[in-house]
Short mmCIF file of C-alpha atoms in Angstrom, two decimals:
data_model
loop_
_atom_site.label_atom_id
_atom_site.label_comp_id
_atom_site.label_asym_id
_atom_site.label_seq_id
_atom_site.Cartn_x
_atom_site.Cartn_y
_atom_site.Cartn_z
CA HIS Y 1357 55.13 2.79 -54.96
CA ALA Y 1358 56.93 -0.44 -54.03
CA ARG Y 1359 59.15 -2.03 -56.66
CA CYS Y 1360 58.47 -5.47 -55.22
CA VAL Y 1361 56.26 -7.15 -52.64
CA ILE Y 1362 57.34 -10.36 -50.89
CA ALA Y 1363 54.43 -12.23 -49.32
CA ALA Y 1364 52.95 -15.63 -48.62
CA ASP Y 1365 50.09 -16.92 -50.75
CA SER Y 1366 47.62 -14.43 -49.32
CA GLY Y 1367 45.47 -11.42 -50.13
CA PRO Y 1368 48.33 -8.89 -50.06
CA LEU Y 1369 50.32 -10.93 -52.59
CA HIS Y 1370 47.42 -11.16 -55.03
CA LEU Y 1371 46.41 -7.53 -54.54
CA ALA Y 1372 49.95 -6.33 -55.26
CA ALA Y 1373 50.08 -8.48 -58.40
CA ALA Y 1374 46.67 -7.18 -59.53
CA LEU Y 1375 47.93 -3.61 -59.11
CA GLY Y 1376 50.94 -4.34 -61.32
CA THR Y 1377 53.61 -4.54 -58.62
CA GLN Y 1378 56.30 -7.19 -59.04
CA VAL Y 1379 55.83 -9.96 -56.47
CA VAL Y 1380 57.75 -12.81 -54.90
CA GLY Y 1381 55.18 -15.36 -53.74
CA LEU Y 1382 56.04 -17.76 -50.94
CA TYR Y 1383 53.96 -20.92 -51.17
CA GLY Y 1384 53.72 -23.62 -48.54
CA PRO Y 1385 51.27 -26.47 -49.09
CA THR Y 1386 49.15 -24.67 -51.71
CA ASP Y 1387 49.76 -25.01 -55.45
CA PRO Y 1388 50.77 -21.82 -57.27
CA ALA Y 1389 49.66 -23.38 -60.56
CA ARG Y 1390 46.13 -23.31 -59.14
CA ASN Y 1391 46.25 -20.11 -57.09
CA GLY Y 1392 48.40 -17.78 -59.19
CA PRO Y 1393 49.21 -14.95 -59.47
CA PHE Y 1394 49.20 -15.44 -63.22
CA VAL Y 1395 51.32 -12.45 -64.23
CA PRO Y 1396 54.79 -12.29 -65.77
CA SER Y 1397 55.99 -10.00 -62.96
CA ALA Y 1398 55.75 -12.78 -60.36
CA VAL Y 1399 58.43 -15.14 -59.11
CA ILE Y 1400 57.22 -18.10 -57.07
CA VAL Y 1401 59.16 -19.87 -54.32
CA HIS Y 1402 57.54 -23.25 -53.71
CA LYS Y 1403 59.12 -26.23 -51.96
CA ALA Y 1404 56.12 -28.51 -51.36
CA ARG Y 1405 56.32 -32.12 -52.37
CA GLN Y 1406 53.38 -33.36 -54.42
CA GLU Y 1407 51.99 -35.33 -51.48
CA GLU Y 1408 52.05 -32.19 -49.31
CA ILE Y 1409 49.74 -30.13 -51.55
CA SER Y 1410 46.70 -29.32 -49.43
CA TYR Y 1411 44.10 -26.62 -48.92
CA LYS Y 1412 43.02 -27.73 -45.43
CA ARG Y 1413 43.53 -25.34 -42.55
CA ARG Y 1414 45.98 -26.77 -40.04
CA SER Y 1415 47.21 -25.70 -36.64
CA ASP Y 1416 50.80 -26.88 -37.17
CA TYR Y 1417 53.49 -25.32 -39.34
CA SER Y 1418 53.83 -26.33 -42.98
CA ALA Y 1419 57.01 -28.31 -43.62
CA ALA Y 1420 56.92 -26.97 -47.18
CA MET Y 1421 56.93 -23.37 -45.96
CA LEU Y 1422 59.68 -24.10 -43.44
CA ARG Y 1423 61.88 -25.41 -46.30
CA ILE Y 1424 61.97 -21.95 -47.88
CA THR Y 1425 65.22 -20.29 -46.84
CA VAL Y 1426 66.22 -16.65 -46.63
CA GLY Y 1427 68.62 -17.43 -49.48
CA ASP Y 1428 65.74 -18.68 -51.63
CA VAL Y 1429 63.82 -15.45 -51.05
CA LEU Y 1430 66.85 -13.23 -51.67
CA ALA Y 1431 67.69 -15.07 -54.90
CA ALA Y 1432 64.11 -14.83 -56.17
CA THR Y 1433 63.95 -11.13 -55.30
CA ALA Y 1434 67.29 -10.37 -56.95
CA ALA Y 1435 66.25 -12.22 -60.12
CA LEU Y 1436 62.95 -10.34 -60.24
CA LEU Y 1437 64.50 -6.92 -59.73
CA LYS Y 1438 67.20 -7.55 -62.36
CA ALA Y 1439 64.61 -8.51 -65.00
CA PRO Y 1440 63.34 -5.71 -67.25
CA ALA Y 1441 60.01 -4.44 -65.92
#
């Protein structure tokens, strides 16, 4: 019964979107235009530069993911929850 799910580009994010829950997707090096979710009840936070887009598994942290701030997530969540459902 969640009003919103905040998650990285992962199974829980896509499952929540598929079940009709509003989502805030946090994307590191992957491209949300390719991966979705493709629903109007999704807000995407994505800070990757074009040259950082990658689908390779890596052992180090994604600079693109580290650029996402708490403020970015709070702003995206507030915007989503203010929008008519």
